[in-house]
Amino acid sequence: RARQHPGAPPQFFAAEMNLWTRERLDLETRLRRALEAGQLELYYQPQIDLKSGQIAGVEALLRWHHPQLGTISPAEFIPLAEETGLILPIGDWVLRTACEQARAWRLAGLPPLRIAVNLSALQFAQAGLVQRVEEILADTELSPGELELEITESVLMRDIEGAAQTLRTLHARGVSIALDDFGTGYSSLAYLKRFQIDRLKIDRSFVRDICADPDDAALTQAIVAMARNLHLSVIAEGVETSTQQRFLCEHGCDEAQGYLFSHPLPAAEVTELIAAGHPLARTQETLAAEPF
Ligand code: C2E
Ligand code: MG
Ligand code: MG
Ligand code: MG
């Protein structure tokens, strides 16, 4: 217990700090146990090819089912996992589980799907990442082309040379890379060329007001046009309405992901969706033929 000395925070403040630290420690302990206790689950959200309306891939999204606290959002516990380093074992589990699921889908005779996995900054920077990815691909007999890793701009900007090297190595192995939340970071566009990137994911915040805010519409159009010129694939996140879908179609966006097509779902439900083989979205042609 800290002794009072000049300059120490007043007692009430210290007490609050203690409460805060205790809650955090508590959450950390719970998170540490969550993995072993089997409280973590991957949901999968379909990514739709806008031309055909078919599922092109799925993004794995982590869920924590706590027996008392209920389902905790990754937005809440990923930052904590990142700070404490717990993201390394958790991220490893995510990568392996997602690849095993992709293998299970293939063994079940479903059409091949790309599987996208989010990587945190710490994971991306860890020594031996490429080796871990290779091991998991070998163990699950997945072809590298079926795996996509999602990273954010800020992850790249931390160590530009190191990141470029890691991306080159992953690319050489055939694993593809998507730049998540694109447009929200501060990366220089000049870097886009230097990094081996396959896909841009237009951030949800631009897509949301695409039909109402001319600035967001212009930005989205510019990102799609830039992606095409750089021969990158482009996907829009957070698509919730068919008006947004139509805008994206008309401006040449390749793929879309969002509640309009499907929420993130447990593996079994995604299996049913894929097995049914129905397009999840109306195609570009049918949309164009419909009145607004
Ligand atoms: P993200 O990678 O940008 O994932 C997209 C988020 O948008 C997901 O939130 C998804 O559920 C949500 N979303 C999808 N469609 C819509 C829509 O139409 N409307 C709205 N409002 N939201 C939509 P989620 O699952 O809560 O994940 C939040 C973030 O947590 C992810 O953002 C990602 O950064 C992180 N995350 C999730 N799973 C993992 C993981 O396995 N590893 C790491 N490192 N981070 C993860
Ligand atoms: Mg993502
Ligand atoms: Mg995103
Ligand atoms: Mg996001």
Coordinates of C-alpha atoms and ligand atoms in Angstrom, one line a residue:
R1 CA 0.0 0.0 0.0
A2 CA 1.4 3.4 -1.1
R3 CA 2.4 5.7 1.8
Q4 CA 1.1 9.3 1.8
H5 CA 3.9 11.7 0.8
P6 CA 3.9 15.3 -0.4
G7 CA 2.6 15.4 -4.0
A8 CA 0.7 12.1 -3.7
P9 CA -2.9 12.2 -5.0
P10 CA -5.5 13.1 -2.4
Q11 CA -6.9 10.0 -0.6
F12 CA -10.3 10.0 -2.5
F13 CA -8.5 10.1 -5.8
A14 CA -6.2 7.2 -4.8
A15 CA -9.3 5.2 -3.8
E16 CA -10.8 5.8 -7.2
M17 CA -7.7 4.8 -8.8
N18 CA -7.7 1.6 -6.8
L19 CA -11.2 0.8 -7.8
W20 CA -10.4 1.4 -11.5
T21 CA -7.2 -0.7 -11.3
R22 CA -9.0 -3.5 -9.5
E23 CA -11.8 -3.6 -12.1
R24 CA -9.2 -3.6 -14.9
L25 CA -7.2 -6.4 -13.2
D26 CA -10.4 -8.3 -12.7
L27 CA -11.2 -8.1 -16.4
E28 CA -7.6 -9.0 -17.3
T29 CA -7.8 -12.1 -15.1
R30 CA -11.2 -13.0 -16.5
L31 CA -9.8 -12.6 -20.1
R32 CA -6.8 -14.6 -19.2
R33 CA -9.1 -17.5 -18.2
A34 CA -11.6 -17.0 -21.1
L35 CA -9.5 -18.8 -23.6
E36 CA -9.0 -21.9 -21.5
A37 CA -12.6 -21.8 -20.3
G38 CA -13.8 -21.9 -23.9
Q39 CA -15.6 -18.6 -23.6
L40 CA -14.2 -17.2 -26.9
E41 CA -16.0 -17.9 -30.1
L42 CA -15.5 -16.8 -33.7
Y43 CA -18.4 -15.4 -35.6
Y44 CA -18.2 -15.0 -39.3
Q45 CA -19.6 -12.2 -41.5
P46 CA -20.1 -12.8 -45.2
Q47 CA -18.4 -10.5 -47.7
I48 CA -20.4 -10.2 -50.8
D49 CA -19.3 -9.9 -54.4
L50 CA -21.4 -7.0 -55.7
K51 CA -21.5 -8.3 -59.3
S52 CA -22.8 -11.8 -58.6
G53 CA -24.4 -11.2 -55.2
Q54 CA -22.6 -14.4 -53.9
I55 CA -20.4 -14.8 -50.9
A56 CA -16.8 -14.2 -51.8
G57 CA -15.4 -14.6 -48.3
V58 CA -16.1 -14.3 -44.6
E59 CA -14.4 -12.2 -41.9
A60 CA -13.8 -13.9 -38.6
L61 CA -14.9 -11.7 -35.6
L62 CA -14.2 -12.6 -32.1
R63 CA -16.9 -12.9 -29.4
W64 CA -16.4 -13.3 -25.7
H65 CA -19.3 -15.0 -23.9
H66 CA -18.9 -14.4 -20.2
P67 CA -21.1 -16.5 -18.0
Q68 CA -22.0 -13.5 -15.8
L69 CA -21.3 -10.5 -17.9
G70 CA -22.8 -11.7 -21.1
T71 CA -21.3 -11.2 -24.5
I72 CA -18.5 -8.7 -24.4
S73 CA -17.7 -6.7 -27.6
P74 CA -14.2 -7.0 -29.0
A75 CA -14.1 -3.2 -29.1
E76 CA -14.0 -3.5 -25.3
F77 CA -11.5 -6.3 -24.7
I78 CA -9.2 -6.2 -27.7
P79 CA -7.5 -3.0 -26.5
L80 CA -7.0 -4.6 -23.1
A81 CA -5.7 -7.8 -24.7
E82 CA -3.3 -5.7 -26.8
E83 CA -2.0 -3.8 -23.7
T84 CA -1.4 -6.9 -21.7
G85 CA 0.0 -9.0 -24.5
L86 CA -2.8 -11.5 -24.1
I87 CA -3.6 -10.8 -27.7
L88 CA -0.7 -13.0 -28.7
P89 CA -2.2 -16.3 -27.4
I90 CA -5.7 -15.1 -28.3
G91 CA -4.7 -14.0 -31.8
D92 CA -3.0 -17.4 -32.3
W93 CA -6.2 -19.1 -31.3
V94 CA -8.2 -16.9 -33.7
L95 CA -5.9 -17.6 -36.6
R96 CA -5.9 -21.4 -36.0
T97 CA -9.7 -21.6 -35.3
A98 CA -10.5 -19.6 -38.4
C99 CA -8.3 -21.7 -40.6
E100 CA -9.7 -24.9 -39.1
Q101 CA -13.2 -23.7 -39.9
A102 CA -12.3 -22.9 -43.5
R103 CA -10.9 -26.4 -43.8
A104 CA -14.1 -27.9 -42.3
W105 CA -16.1 -26.0 -44.8
R106 CA -14.0 -27.3 -47.6
L107 CA -14.1 -30.9 -46.3
A108 CA -17.9 -30.5 -46.2
G109 CA -17.8 -29.9 -49.9
L110 CA -18.7 -26.2 -49.8
P111 CA -17.3 -23.9 -52.5
P112 CA -14.0 -22.4 -51.6
L113 CA -14.2 -19.2 -49.5
R114 CA -11.6 -16.6 -48.6
I115 CA -11.3 -16.3 -44.8
A116 CA -10.3 -12.9 -43.4
V117 CA -8.6 -12.7 -40.0
N118 CA -8.0 -9.4 -38.1
L119 CA -4.4 -9.0 -36.8
S120 CA -3.6 -6.6 -34.0
A121 CA -0.5 -4.3 -34.0
L122 CA 1.4 -6.5 -31.5
Q123 CA 0.6 -9.7 -33.4
F124 CA 1.7 -8.1 -36.7
A125 CA 5.0 -6.9 -35.1
Q126 CA 5.8 -10.2 -33.3
A127 CA 8.9 -12.0 -34.5
G128 CA 7.9 -15.3 -36.1
L129 CA 4.5 -14.2 -37.3
V130 CA 5.1 -15.4 -40.9
Q131 CA 6.3 -18.8 -39.5
R132 CA 3.2 -19.1 -37.3
V133 CA 1.0 -18.4 -40.3
E134 CA 2.8 -21.0 -42.3
E135 CA 2.6 -23.6 -39.6
I136 CA -1.2 -23.1 -39.2
L137 CA -1.7 -23.2 -43.0
A138 CA 0.3 -26.4 -43.2
D139 CA -1.6 -28.0 -40.2
T140 CA -5.0 -27.1 -41.7
E141 CA -4.0 -27.8 -45.3
L142 CA -5.3 -24.5 -46.4
S143 CA -3.9 -22.9 -49.5
P144 CA -2.4 -19.5 -48.6
G145 CA -4.7 -17.9 -51.2
E146 CA -7.7 -18.7 -49.0
L147 CA -6.3 -16.6 -46.1
E148 CA -6.5 -12.9 -45.9
L149 CA -5.0 -10.9 -43.0
E150 CA -6.6 -7.6 -42.0
I151 CA -4.4 -4.9 -40.6
T152 CA -4.9 -1.2 -40.1
E153 CA -2.9 1.8 -41.5
S154 CA -1.6 2.6 -38.0
V155 CA -0.1 -0.8 -37.7
L156 CA 1.9 -0.1 -40.8
M157 CA 3.0 3.3 -39.8
R158 CA 4.6 2.2 -36.5
D159 CA 7.6 0.6 -38.3
I160 CA 7.4 1.3 -42.0
E161 CA 10.4 -0.7 -43.1
G162 CA 9.6 -3.7 -40.8
A163 CA 6.0 -3.7 -41.9
A164 CA 6.9 -3.5 -45.6
Q165 CA 9.3 -6.5 -45.2
T166 CA 6.6 -8.6 -43.3
L167 CA 4.1 -7.8 -46.1
R168 CA 6.5 -8.8 -48.8
T169 CA 7.2 -12.1 -47.1
L170 CA 3.5 -12.8 -46.6
H171 CA 2.7 -11.8 -50.1
A172 CA 5.5 -14.1 -51.4
R173 CA 3.8 -17.0 -49.5
G174 CA 0.5 -16.2 -51.3
V175 CA -1.3 -14.8 -48.3
S176 CA -3.4 -11.7 -49.1
I177 CA -3.6 -8.5 -47.1
A178 CA -6.5 -6.1 -46.6
L179 CA -6.1 -2.6 -45.1
D180 CA -9.0 -2.3 -42.6
D181 CA -10.8 0.9 -41.6
F182 CA -9.3 2.5 -44.6
G183 CA -9.5 6.3 -44.7
T184 CA -9.5 6.8 -40.9
G185 CA -5.7 6.6 -40.4
Y186 CA -3.0 9.0 -41.2
S187 CA -1.0 7.0 -43.6
S188 CA 0.4 8.8 -46.6
L189 CA -1.0 7.6 -49.9
A190 CA 2.5 7.3 -51.2
Y191 CA 3.0 4.3 -48.9
L192 CA 0.2 2.4 -50.4
K193 CA 2.4 1.7 -53.4
R194 CA 5.3 0.6 -51.3
F195 CA 3.3 -1.9 -49.3
Q196 CA 2.2 -5.2 -50.7
I197 CA -1.5 -4.8 -50.2
D198 CA -4.3 -6.6 -52.0
R199 CA -7.5 -5.0 -50.8
L200 CA -8.8 -1.7 -49.2
K201 CA -11.7 -1.9 -46.8
I202 CA -13.5 1.5 -46.9
D203 CA -14.3 2.4 -43.3
R204 CA -17.9 2.2 -42.1
S205 CA -17.9 5.9 -41.1
F206 CA -17.7 6.9 -44.8
V207 CA -20.3 4.3 -45.9
R208 CA -22.8 5.3 -43.3
D209 CA -23.6 8.7 -44.8
I210 CA -22.7 7.9 -48.4
C211 CA -26.1 8.9 -49.6
A212 CA -26.7 12.0 -47.6
D213 CA -23.2 13.6 -47.2
P214 CA -21.6 14.7 -50.4
D215 CA -18.2 14.7 -48.7
D216 CA -18.5 11.0 -47.7
A217 CA -19.8 10.2 -51.2
A218 CA -16.8 12.0 -52.8
L219 CA -14.3 10.3 -50.4
T220 CA -15.8 6.9 -51.1
Q221 CA -15.7 7.4 -54.8
A222 CA -12.1 8.6 -54.6
I223 CA -11.0 5.5 -52.6
V224 CA -12.7 3.2 -55.1
A225 CA -11.1 5.0 -58.1
M226 CA -7.7 5.0 -56.4
A227 CA -8.0 1.3 -55.6
R228 CA -8.8 0.5 -59.2
N229 CA -5.9 2.5 -60.5
L230 CA -3.5 0.8 -58.1
H231 CA -5.0 -2.6 -59.1
L232 CA -6.2 -3.2 -55.6
S233 CA -9.5 -4.8 -54.7
V234 CA -11.9 -2.7 -52.7
I235 CA -14.6 -3.6 -50.2
A236 CA -17.0 -1.4 -48.3
E237 CA -17.7 -2.1 -44.6
G238 CA -21.0 -1.5 -42.7
V239 CA -23.4 -1.5 -45.6
E240 CA -26.9 -1.4 -44.1
T241 CA -29.2 -0.2 -46.9
S242 CA -29.8 -1.0 -50.5
T243 CA -29.3 2.6 -51.5
Q244 CA -25.8 2.4 -50.1
Q245 CA -25.3 -0.9 -52.0
R246 CA -26.5 0.7 -55.3
F247 CA -24.1 3.7 -54.8
L248 CA -21.2 1.3 -54.3
C249 CA -22.2 -0.8 -57.3
E250 CA -22.5 2.2 -59.5
H251 CA -19.1 3.5 -58.6
G252 CA -17.3 0.2 -59.2
C253 CA -16.8 -1.1 -55.7
D254 CA -16.0 -4.9 -55.9
E255 CA -17.4 -6.2 -52.6
A256 CA -19.5 -5.2 -49.6
Q257 CA -20.0 -6.4 -46.1
G258 CA -22.7 -5.3 -43.6
Y259 CA -26.0 -5.9 -41.9
L260 CA -27.9 -5.5 -45.2
F261 CA -26.5 -8.9 -46.3
S262 CA -25.8 -10.6 -43.0
H263 CA -24.7 -9.9 -39.4
P264 CA -21.7 -11.8 -38.1
L265 CA -23.0 -15.3 -37.4
P266 CA -21.9 -18.4 -35.5
A267 CA -20.1 -21.0 -37.8
A268 CA -23.1 -23.3 -38.0
E269 CA -25.4 -20.6 -39.3
V270 CA -22.8 -19.5 -41.9
T271 CA -22.5 -23.1 -43.0
E272 CA -26.2 -23.1 -43.8
L273 CA -26.0 -19.9 -45.7
I274 CA -23.1 -21.1 -47.8
A275 CA -24.6 -24.5 -48.4
A276 CA -27.9 -23.0 -49.5
G277 CA -25.9 -21.3 -52.3
H278 CA -28.4 -18.5 -52.7
P279 CA -27.1 -15.0 -53.5
L280 CA -27.2 -12.9 -50.4
A281 CA -27.6 -9.7 -52.4
R282 CA -29.5 -8.5 -55.4
T283 CA -27.1 -8.3 -58.3
Q284 CA -25.9 -5.1 -60.0
E285 CA -28.2 -5.8 -62.9
T286 CA -31.4 -6.3 -60.9
L287 CA -30.5 -3.2 -58.7
A288 CA -30.0 -1.0 -61.7
A289 CA -33.4 -2.1 -63.1
E290 CA -35.2 -1.1 -59.9
P291 CA -36.5 2.4 -59.2
F292 CA -34.9 4.2 -56.3
Ligands
C2E1 P1 -13.4 -4.5 -37.9 O1 -12.4 -5.5 -38.2 O2 -13.4 -3.2 -38.6 O3 -14.8 -5.3 -38.0 C1 -16.0 -4.7 -38.5 C2 -16.9 -4.4 -37.3 O4 -18.1 -3.8 -37.9 C3 -17.4 -5.6 -36.6 O5 -17.6 -5.3 -35.2 C4 -18.7 -5.9 -37.2 O6 -19.6 -6.7 -36.4 C5 -19.2 -4.6 -37.5 N1 -20.2 -4.5 -38.5 C6 -20.3 -5.3 -39.6 N2 -21.3 -4.9 -40.4 C7 -21.9 -3.8 -39.8 C8 -23.0 -2.9 -40.2 O7 -23.6 -3.0 -41.2 N3 -23.2 -1.9 -39.3 C9 -22.5 -1.7 -38.2 N4 -22.8 -0.6 -37.4 N5 -21.5 -2.5 -37.8 C10 -21.2 -3.5 -38.6 P2 -17.1 -6.2 -34.0 O8 -17.3 -7.6 -34.4 O9 -17.7 -5.6 -32.8 O10 -15.5 -5.9 -34.0 C11 -15.0 -4.7 -33.7 C12 -13.5 -4.6 -33.9 O11 -12.8 -5.5 -33.0 C13 -13.1 -5.1 -35.3 O12 -13.3 -4.1 -36.3 C14 -11.7 -5.4 -35.1 O13 -10.9 -4.3 -35.2 C15 -11.7 -5.9 -33.7 N6 -11.7 -7.4 -33.7 C16 -12.7 -8.3 -33.8 N7 -12.3 -9.6 -33.9 C17 -10.9 -9.5 -33.8 C18 -9.9 -10.5 -33.7 O14 -10.1 -11.7 -33.8 N8 -8.6 -10.1 -33.6 C19 -8.3 -8.7 -33.5 N9 -7.0 -8.4 -33.4 N10 -9.2 -7.8 -33.5 C20 -10.5 -8.1 -33.7
MG2 MG -11.7 -6.2 -39.9
MG3 MG -13.0 -2.4 -40.3
MG4 MG -13.6 -0.9 -37.5

